[in-house]
Each structure stands twice: as structure tokens, then as C-alpha cells.
CSV table of C-alpha atoms in Angstrom, one decimal:
chain,number,residue,atom,x,y,z
A,1148,ILE,CA,20.3,-54.3,2.8
A,1149,PHE,CA,20.1,-51.8,-0.1
A,1150,ASP,CA,16.3,-52.2,-0.2
A,1151,SER,CA,14.7,-48.9,1.2
A,1152,LYS,CA,12.5,-51.0,3.4
A,1153,HIS,CA,15.5,-51.6,5.6
A,1154,ASP,CA,16.2,-47.9,6.0
A,1155,ARG,CA,15.0,-47.3,9.6
A,1156,MET,CA,15.5,-43.6,9.4
A,1157,ASN,CA,13.1,-43.4,6.4
A,1158,GLN,CA,10.3,-43.5,9.0
A,1159,MET,CA,11.2,-40.0,9.9
A,1160,ARG,CA,10.2,-38.5,6.5
A,1161,PRO,CA,6.4,-38.2,7.1
A,1162,CYS,CA,7.3,-36.6,10.4
A,1163,LYS,CA,9.7,-34.2,8.6
A,1164,TYR,CA,7.1,-33.0,6.1
A,1165,THR,CA,4.4,-32.7,8.9
A,1166,LEU,CA,6.8,-30.5,10.9
A,1167,TYR,CA,7.6,-28.5,7.7
A,1168,ILE,CA,3.9,-27.7,7.2
A,1169,LEU,CA,3.4,-26.8,10.8
A,1170,LEU,CA,6.4,-24.6,10.8
A,1171,THR,CA,5.2,-22.9,7.7
A,1172,ILE,CA,1.8,-22.2,9.2
A,1173,LEU,CA,3.4,-20.9,12.5
A,1174,LEU,CA,6.0,-18.7,10.7
A,1175,THR,CA,3.3,-17.2,8.4
A,1176,ALA,CA,1.1,-16.5,11.4
A,1177,SER,CA,4.0,-15.0,13.4
A,1178,SER,CA,5.1,-12.7,10.6
A,1179,TYR,CA,1.6,-11.4,10.3
A,1180,LYS,CA,1.4,-11.0,14.1
A,1181,SER,CA,4.5,-8.8,14.1
A,1182,GLU,CA,2.7,-6.3,11.9
A,1183,LEU,CA,-0.1,-6.1,14.4
A,1184,VAL,CA,1.9,-6.0,17.6
A,1185,ASP,CA,1.4,-2.2,17.9
A,1186,CYS,CA,-2.4,-2.6,17.5
A,1187,LYS,CA,-4.0,-3.1,20.9
A,1188,LEU,CA,-6.7,-5.6,20.7
A,1189,ASN,CA,-8.6,-4.3,23.7
A,1190,HIS,CA,-8.6,-0.8,22.2
A,1191,THR,CA,-9.7,-2.2,18.9
A,1192,ARG,CA,-12.6,-4.1,20.5
A,1193,GLU,CA,-13.8,-0.9,22.2
A,1194,ALA,CA,-13.6,1.1,19.0
A,1195,ARG,CA,-15.3,-1.6,17.0
A,1196,ASP,CA,-18.2,-1.7,19.5
A,1197,ILE,CA,-18.6,2.1,19.3
A,1198,ILE,CA,-18.6,2.0,15.5
A,1199,LYS,CA,-21.0,-0.9,15.4
A,1200,TYR,CA,-23.5,0.0,18.1
A,1201,GLU,CA,-23.4,3.8,18.1
A,1202,ILE,CA,-22.1,5.2,14.8
A,1203,LEU,CA,-23.7,2.5,12.6
A,1204,GLU,CA,-26.9,2.7,14.6
A,1205,THR,CA,-27.1,6.4,14.0
A,1206,VAL,CA,-26.4,6.0,10.2
A,1207,ASN,CA,-29.1,3.3,9.9
A,1208,ARG,CA,-31.6,5.4,11.9
A,1209,LYS,CA,-31.0,8.6,10.0
A,1210,GLY,CA,-30.0,7.3,6.6
A,1211,GLU,CA,-31.3,3.8,6.1
A,1212,GLY,CA,-29.5,2.1,3.1
A,1213,TYR,CA,-26.6,4.5,3.3
A,1214,THR,CA,-23.4,3.0,1.9
A,1215,TRP,CA,-19.9,3.9,3.2
A,1216,PRO,CA,-17.5,5.5,0.7
A,1217,ASP,CA,-14.6,3.1,-0.2
A,1218,ASP,CA,-12.1,5.2,1.8
A,1219,CYS,CA,-14.3,5.6,4.9
A,1220,ILE,CA,-12.4,4.2,7.9
A,1221,PHE,CA,-15.6,3.1,9.6
A,1222,ASP,CA,-16.2,0.4,6.9
A,1223,SER,CA,-15.5,-3.0,8.5
A,1224,LYS,CA,-13.2,-4.0,5.5
A,1225,HIS,CA,-10.6,-1.6,6.9
A,1226,ASP,CA,-10.6,-3.3,10.3
A,1227,ARG,CA,-7.3,-5.1,10.2
A,1228,MET,CA,-7.8,-7.0,13.4
A,1229,ASN,CA,-11.1,-8.5,12.2
A,1230,GLN,CA,-9.0,-10.6,9.8
A,1231,MET,CA,-7.7,-12.6,12.8
A,1232,ARG,CA,-11.0,-14.2,13.6
A,1233,PRO,CA,-11.0,-16.8,10.8
A,1234,CYS,CA,-7.4,-17.5,11.7
A,1235,LYS,CA,-8.4,-18.1,15.3
A,1236,TYR,CA,-11.0,-20.7,14.4
A,1237,THR,CA,-8.7,-22.3,11.8
A,1238,LEU,CA,-6.0,-22.7,14.5
A,1239,TYR,CA,-8.7,-24.1,16.9
A,1240,ILE,CA,-9.7,-26.7,14.4
A,1241,LEU,CA,-6.1,-27.7,13.7
A,1242,LEU,CA,-5.3,-27.9,17.4
A,1243,THR,CA,-8.4,-30.0,18.0
A,1244,ILE,CA,-7.3,-32.5,15.3
A,1245,LEU,CA,-3.7,-32.7,16.5
A,1246,LEU,CA,-4.7,-33.1,20.1
A,1247,THR,CA,-7.3,-35.7,19.4
A,1248,ALA,CA,-4.8,-37.8,17.4
A,1249,SER,CA,-2.0,-37.3,20.0
A,1250,SER,CA,-4.2,-38.0,23.0
A,1251,TYR,CA,-5.0,-41.4,21.8
A,1252,LYS,CA,-1.5,-42.1,20.7
A,1253,SER,CA,-0.3,-41.0,24.1
A,1254,GLU,CA,-2.4,-43.8,25.6
A,1255,LEU,CA,-0.5,-46.3,23.5
A,1256,VAL,CA,2.9,-44.7,24.3
A,1257,ASP,CA,2.2,-45.1,28.0
A,1258,CYS,CA,1.3,-48.8,27.5
A,1259,LYS,CA,4.7,-50.4,27.7
A,1260,LEU,CA,4.8,-53.4,25.4
A,1261,ASN,CA,7.5,-55.2,27.4
A,1262,HIS,CA,5.4,-54.9,30.5
A,1263,THR,CA,2.4,-56.1,28.6
A,1264,ARG,CA,4.2,-59.2,27.5
A,1265,GLU,CA,5.3,-60.0,31.1
A,1266,ALA,CA,1.7,-59.5,32.3
A,1267,ARG,CA,0.4,-61.6,29.4
A,1268,ASP,CA,2.8,-64.5,30.3
A,1269,ILE,CA,1.7,-64.4,33.9
A,1270,ILE,CA,-2.0,-64.4,33.0
A,1271,LYS,CA,-1.5,-67.1,30.4
A,1272,TYR,CA,0.9,-69.5,32.2
A,1273,GLU,CA,0.1,-68.9,35.9
A,1274,ILE,CA,-3.4,-67.5,36.4
A,1275,LEU,CA,-5.0,-69.4,33.5
A,1276,GLU,CA,-3.2,-72.6,34.6
A,1277,THR,CA,-4.6,-72.2,38.1
A,1278,VAL,CA,-8.1,-71.7,36.6
A,1279,ASN,CA,-7.8,-74.7,34.4
A,1280,ARG,CA,-6.4,-76.9,37.2
A,1281,LYS,CA,-9.1,-76.0,39.8
A,1282,GLY,CA,-12.0,-75.2,37.5
A,1283,GLU,CA,-11.8,-76.8,34.1
A,1284,GLY,CA,-14.2,-75.3,31.7
A,1285,TYR,CA,-14.6,-72.1,33.8
A,1286,THR,CA,-15.7,-69.1,31.7
A,1287,TRP,CA,-14.5,-65.6,32.5
A,1288,PRO,CA,-17.3,-63.0,33.2
A,1289,ASP,CA,-17.5,-60.4,30.4
A,1290,ASP,CA,-15.9,-57.7,32.5
A,1291,CYS,CA,-13.0,-59.8,33.8
A,1292,ILE,CA,-9.8,-58.0,32.8
A,1293,PHE,CA,-7.9,-61.4,32.4
A,1294,ASP,CA,-10.0,-62.3,29.4
A,1295,SER,CA,-7.7,-62.1,26.3
A,1296,LYS,CA,-10.4,-60.0,24.5
A,1297,HIS,CA,-9.4,-57.1,26.8
A,1298,ASP,CA,-5.7,-57.3,25.8
A,1299,HIS,CA,-5.2,-53.9,24.2
A,1300,MET,CA,-1.8,-54.7,22.6
A,1301,LYS,CA,-2.5,-58.3,21.5
A,1302,ILE,CA,-2.9,-57.2,17.9
A,1303,PHE,CA,0.7,-56.1,17.7
A,1304,GLU,CA,2.0,-59.4,18.9
A,1305,GLN,CA,0.0,-61.1,16.1
A,1306,HIS,CA,1.9,-58.9,13.6
A,1307,LYS,CA,5.3,-59.6,14.9
A,1308,SER,CA,7.5,-62.2,13.2
A,1309,ARG,CA,10.8,-63.6,14.4
A,1310,VAL,CA,13.5,-63.7,11.7
A,1311,VAL,CA,15.8,-66.6,12.5
A,1312,ARG,CA,18.5,-65.9,10.0
A,1313,SER,CA,19.3,-62.3,11.2
A,1314,LYS,CA,18.0,-62.9,14.8
A,1315,GLY,CA,15.8,-59.9,14.4
A,1316,TYR,CA,12.1,-59.1,14.2
A,1317,LYS,CA,9.8,-58.3,11.3
A,1318,CYS,CA,6.7,-56.1,11.2
A,1319,THR,CA,4.1,-58.0,9.1
A,1320,TYR,CA,2.1,-54.8,8.5
A,1321,CYS,CA,4.8,-53.2,6.4
A,1322,GLY,CA,7.6,-55.8,6.1
A,1323,LYS,CA,10.3,-53.7,7.9
A,1324,LEU,CA,13.0,-55.5,9.8
A,1325,PHE,CA,14.4,-54.6,13.2
A,1326,SER,CA,17.5,-55.8,15.1
A,1327,ALA,CA,15.7,-55.9,18.5
A,1328,GLU,CA,12.2,-56.3,19.7
A,1329,VAL,CA,12.2,-53.0,21.5
A,1330,TYR,CA,12.7,-51.2,18.2
A,1331,LEU,CA,9.8,-53.1,16.6
A,1332,ASP,CA,7.7,-52.1,19.7
A,1333,LYS,CA,8.5,-48.4,19.0
A,1334,HIS,CA,7.7,-48.9,15.3
A,1335,PHE,CA,4.3,-50.3,16.2
A,1336,ILE,CA,3.5,-47.2,18.3
A,1337,ASN,CA,4.9,-44.7,15.9
A,1338,LYS,CA,3.6,-46.1,12.6
A,1339,HIS,CA,0.7,-48.5,13.3
A,1340,PHE,CA,-1.1,-47.2,16.4
A,1341,GLU,CA,-4.2,-46.5,14.4
A,1342,LYS,CA,-4.6,-50.3,14.0
A,1343,ILE,CA,-6.0,-50.4,17.5
A,1344,GLY,CA,-9.5,-48.9,18.0
A,1345,THR,CA,-10.5,-47.2,21.2
A,1346,ASP,CA,-12.8,-50.1,22.1
A,1347,HIS,CA,-10.2,-52.8,22.1
A,1348,GLY,CA,-9.7,-53.2,25.8
A,1349,VAL,CA,-7.1,-52.1,28.3
A,1350,CYS,CA,-3.3,-52.1,28.7
A,1351,TRP,CA,-2.3,-55.3,30.5
A,1352,GLY,CA,1.1,-53.7,31.2
A,1353,ASP,CA,-0.7,-51.6,33.8
A,1354,LEU,CA,-1.3,-54.8,35.8
A,1355,CYS,CA,2.5,-55.4,36.3
A,1356,ASP,CA,2.7,-53.8,39.7
A,1357,ILE,CA,-0.2,-56.0,40.8
A,1358,LEU,CA,0.9,-59.3,39.2
A,1359,GLN,CA,4.5,-58.6,40.2
A,1360,CYS,CA,6.1,-58.9,36.8
A,1361,PRO,CA,9.8,-59.6,36.6
A,1362,THR,CA,10.5,-55.9,35.8
A,1363,PHE,CA,8.5,-54.8,38.8
A,1364,LYS,CA,10.3,-57.3,41.1
A,1365,LYS,CA,13.7,-56.1,40.0
A,1366,MET,CA,12.8,-52.7,41.4
A,1367,GLY,CA,12.7,-54.2,44.9
A,1368,TYR,CA,9.0,-53.1,45.3
A,1369,ARG,CA,8.9,-54.5,48.9
A,1370,ASN,CA,12.1,-52.9,50.0
A,1371,PRO,CA,11.4,-50.9,53.2
A,1372,SER,CA,13.6,-48.1,52.1
A,1373,ILE,CA,11.5,-47.3,49.0
A,1374,CYS,CA,8.2,-49.1,49.6
A,1375,ASP,CA,5.2,-46.8,50.2
A,1376,PRO,CA,2.6,-48.5,52.5
A,1377,LYS,CA,-0.3,-46.3,51.2
A,1378,ASN,CA,0.6,-47.2,47.6
A,1379,MET,CA,0.9,-50.9,48.5
A,1380,LYS,CA,-2.5,-50.7,50.2
A,1381,ARG,CA,-4.1,-49.2,47.1
A,1382,ARG,CA,-2.6,-52.0,45.0
A,1383,ASN,CA,-3.8,-54.6,47.4
A,1384,ILE,CA,-7.4,-53.3,47.3
A,1385,LEU,CA,-7.3,-53.1,43.5
A,1386,CYS,CA,-5.9,-56.7,43.3
A,1387,ASN,CA,-8.7,-58.0,45.5
A,1388,SER,CA,-11.3,-56.1,43.5
A,1389,ILE,CA,-10.0,-57.7,40.2
A,1390,MET,CA,-10.1,-61.2,41.7
A,1391,ASN,CA,-13.6,-60.7,43.0
A,1392,GLN,CA,-14.7,-59.3,39.6
A,1393,CYS,CA,-13.2,-62.3,37.8
A,1394,PHE,CA,-14.5,-64.9,40.3
A,1395,PRO,CA,-17.7,-63.3,41.6
A,1396,GLY,CA,-19.6,-66.5,42.4
A,1397,SER,CA,-19.9,-68.4,45.7
A,1398,SER,CA,-19.3,-71.9,44.3
A,1399,THR,CA,-16.5,-74.1,45.8
A,1400,VAL,CA,-14.6,-73.9,42.5
A,1401,GLU,CA,-14.6,-70.1,42.4
A,1402,ASN,CA,-13.9,-69.7,46.1
A,1403,ASN,CA,-10.8,-72.0,45.7
A,1404,ILE,CA,-9.5,-70.2,42.7
A,1405,ARG,CA,-10.1,-66.8,44.2
A,1406,SER,CA,-8.4,-67.7,47.5
A,1407,GLU,CA,-5.3,-69.1,45.8
A,1408,LEU,CA,-4.8,-66.2,43.5
A,1409,ILE,CA,-5.5,-63.6,46.3
A,1410,ASN,CA,-2.9,-65.4,48.5
A,1411,LYS,CA,-0.4,-65.6,45.6
A,1412,TYR,CA,-0.7,-62.0,44.3
A,1413,CYS,CA,-2.7,-59.7,46.5
A,1414,ASN,CA,-1.3,-60.8,49.9
A,1415,GLU,CA,2.2,-60.2,48.6
A,1416,LEU,CA,1.4,-56.5,48.1
A,1417,GLU,CA,2.7,-55.2,51.4
A,1418,CYS,CA,5.9,-53.6,52.5
A,1419,LEU,CA,8.4,-55.8,54.4
A,1420,ASP,CA,10.5,-54.7,57.4
A,1421,LYS,CA,14.2,-54.8,57.0
A,1422,ASP,CA,14.8,-58.3,58.5
A,1423,ASP,CA,11.9,-59.8,56.6
A,1424,TYR,CA,13.1,-58.2,53.4
A,1425,LEU,CA,16.6,-59.6,53.6
A,1426,GLU,CA,15.3,-63.0,54.6
A,1427,HIS,CA,12.8,-63.0,51.7
A,1428,TYR,CA,15.4,-62.1,49.0
A,1429,VAL,CA,18.2,-64.3,50.4
A,1430,TYR,CA,15.7,-67.2,50.2
A,1431,ILE,CA,14.7,-66.4,46.6
A,1432,PHE,CA,18.4,-66.0,45.6
A,1433,CYS,CA,19.3,-69.3,47.1
A,1434,LEU,CA,16.4,-71.1,45.4
A,1435,LYS,CA,17.6,-69.7,42.0
A,1436,GLN,CA,21.1,-71.2,42.6
A,1437,PHE,CA,19.8,-74.8,42.9
């Protein structure tokens, strides 16, 4: 346990130094800004235009090649606000870099790994089982979202190792140990999100509300007091669209698979009235007891 690789808070050090650098830049910029607060930028621009397009034009017309004396206030080197232009573009470049990195990371942060695992299990043990049972040897179309090549977060599952002795989890990228899977999930997002390229598929966790993952079911998604009919209709349409995309043919095999999956998942995406809702969940509760 004394090995530094077990120090979970050590992960914060790169963030600490990054924040230190950013704060240094911001404080330096703000201290310079305080000196220029009294200098009105709109007035400066107006004066700069007069000097550039009127005074300098007159000088060039009447005395071509004339050089300003060092203490002439019209010399652009005395324009204090002109020094802010390079700073403006530097800040623009820094912000572009930061936003580009954070925007892609935000996509991963929004992709819940626990939801992705639930959706992956449903696709693997329910949908794929139906496909193999009714259409052995069936090949997904390239754009079918159920194809494992589209699983955005699969690479993280491949670098997750269960540690039996400590009942924890290990990141095989860097060897760090975690007491719970949720902490390893956060570690993947915070430290190894660059392992996923932008062309590595979609977030299967986004399918949870369509595939009715356990987490989604616990929310009582068909409960009439919270169920939104318009939202359910949208999910139903999307579900049917996915099934038609994955089983686009008119063969008997594809028709049977598509019909069974639409009936199992898509047709369940509707709000229940109060009586049906109680009957539905009492039935499920009783089945779980026996």
C-alpha cells in the first residue's frame, strides 16, 4: 500500500500544475489589465485611425521617408493598447486548444459506463441471442448500431482487470488499483480518455432508455405520474428506426427477428394508465418472488 501507484489523490497533481499555469497566465493578464482600465479602447481606436489615416498620410505625402523622433507620441511604439493584440490572439489559441480537448472529453463524460455495460449485456445476451436463435449466421449491416465495432467504450472494458484478493479493480493501462468499479470508470475518463479516437463508434449507454436497462426501469419510466407521452413516442420511433436499420431486408428470417425485437422493446415504450401500471409492476414483483 506504500507504493505511490496506490495513491489515488496523486492523480490530481497534473491537474494542480495545469491550474497553476492557467492561474499565472490569468493573474498576469489581469494585473496588466488593471493598468489599462482608465484607457478607453473605443477612444484609442478612434485616435489610432486619425493618426494612421490622416496624420501619417499627410506626413507621407509631404515628407516621404520622414522618421518620427523617439519621443513623438504619434509613433506606434507608444501605443500601449496596441500591445494587447498579440495577447488577444494568444488567448484565442489557448482557448481553442482547451475547448477542443474538453469538448471531446465531455462526450466521454456524458457516456455513462454503467449504462453502457447494461446496454452491452442486453445486446449481447438478449438481442444477439434472438438473432442467433432465429437467424444463425446473420451478419449485421455496417451501420447497425448493435454491431460491437460501434461500442464506443469497449476499449475500457478490455483494460479492466478484477483483483480477486482485494475484491477491487485494476487499470491495465497504468496498473492503478481501485476499490470499486465506479472509481475505475472515473479514472478511465479522467486519465485515459485519449485512448478512444473520434471514429470509434457511439455510446451504447445512450440506448438504455430504448433497451429498458435495469437503471432505466428503476426510474419507473412508464409511471403515469412522470411519463411523458411525447418523449415516449420519440423513443418508440427511434427504436423502430434502429430495428429497421439493423434488419432492413424482407426475408422471413429478418422479418421474424425484427418483429420479435420490436414487440419486446419498441412496443413497451408507451405510458401506462394508473391501473395498468399497478397491474404491470405487481405482476413483475410477484414473478421475482418465485
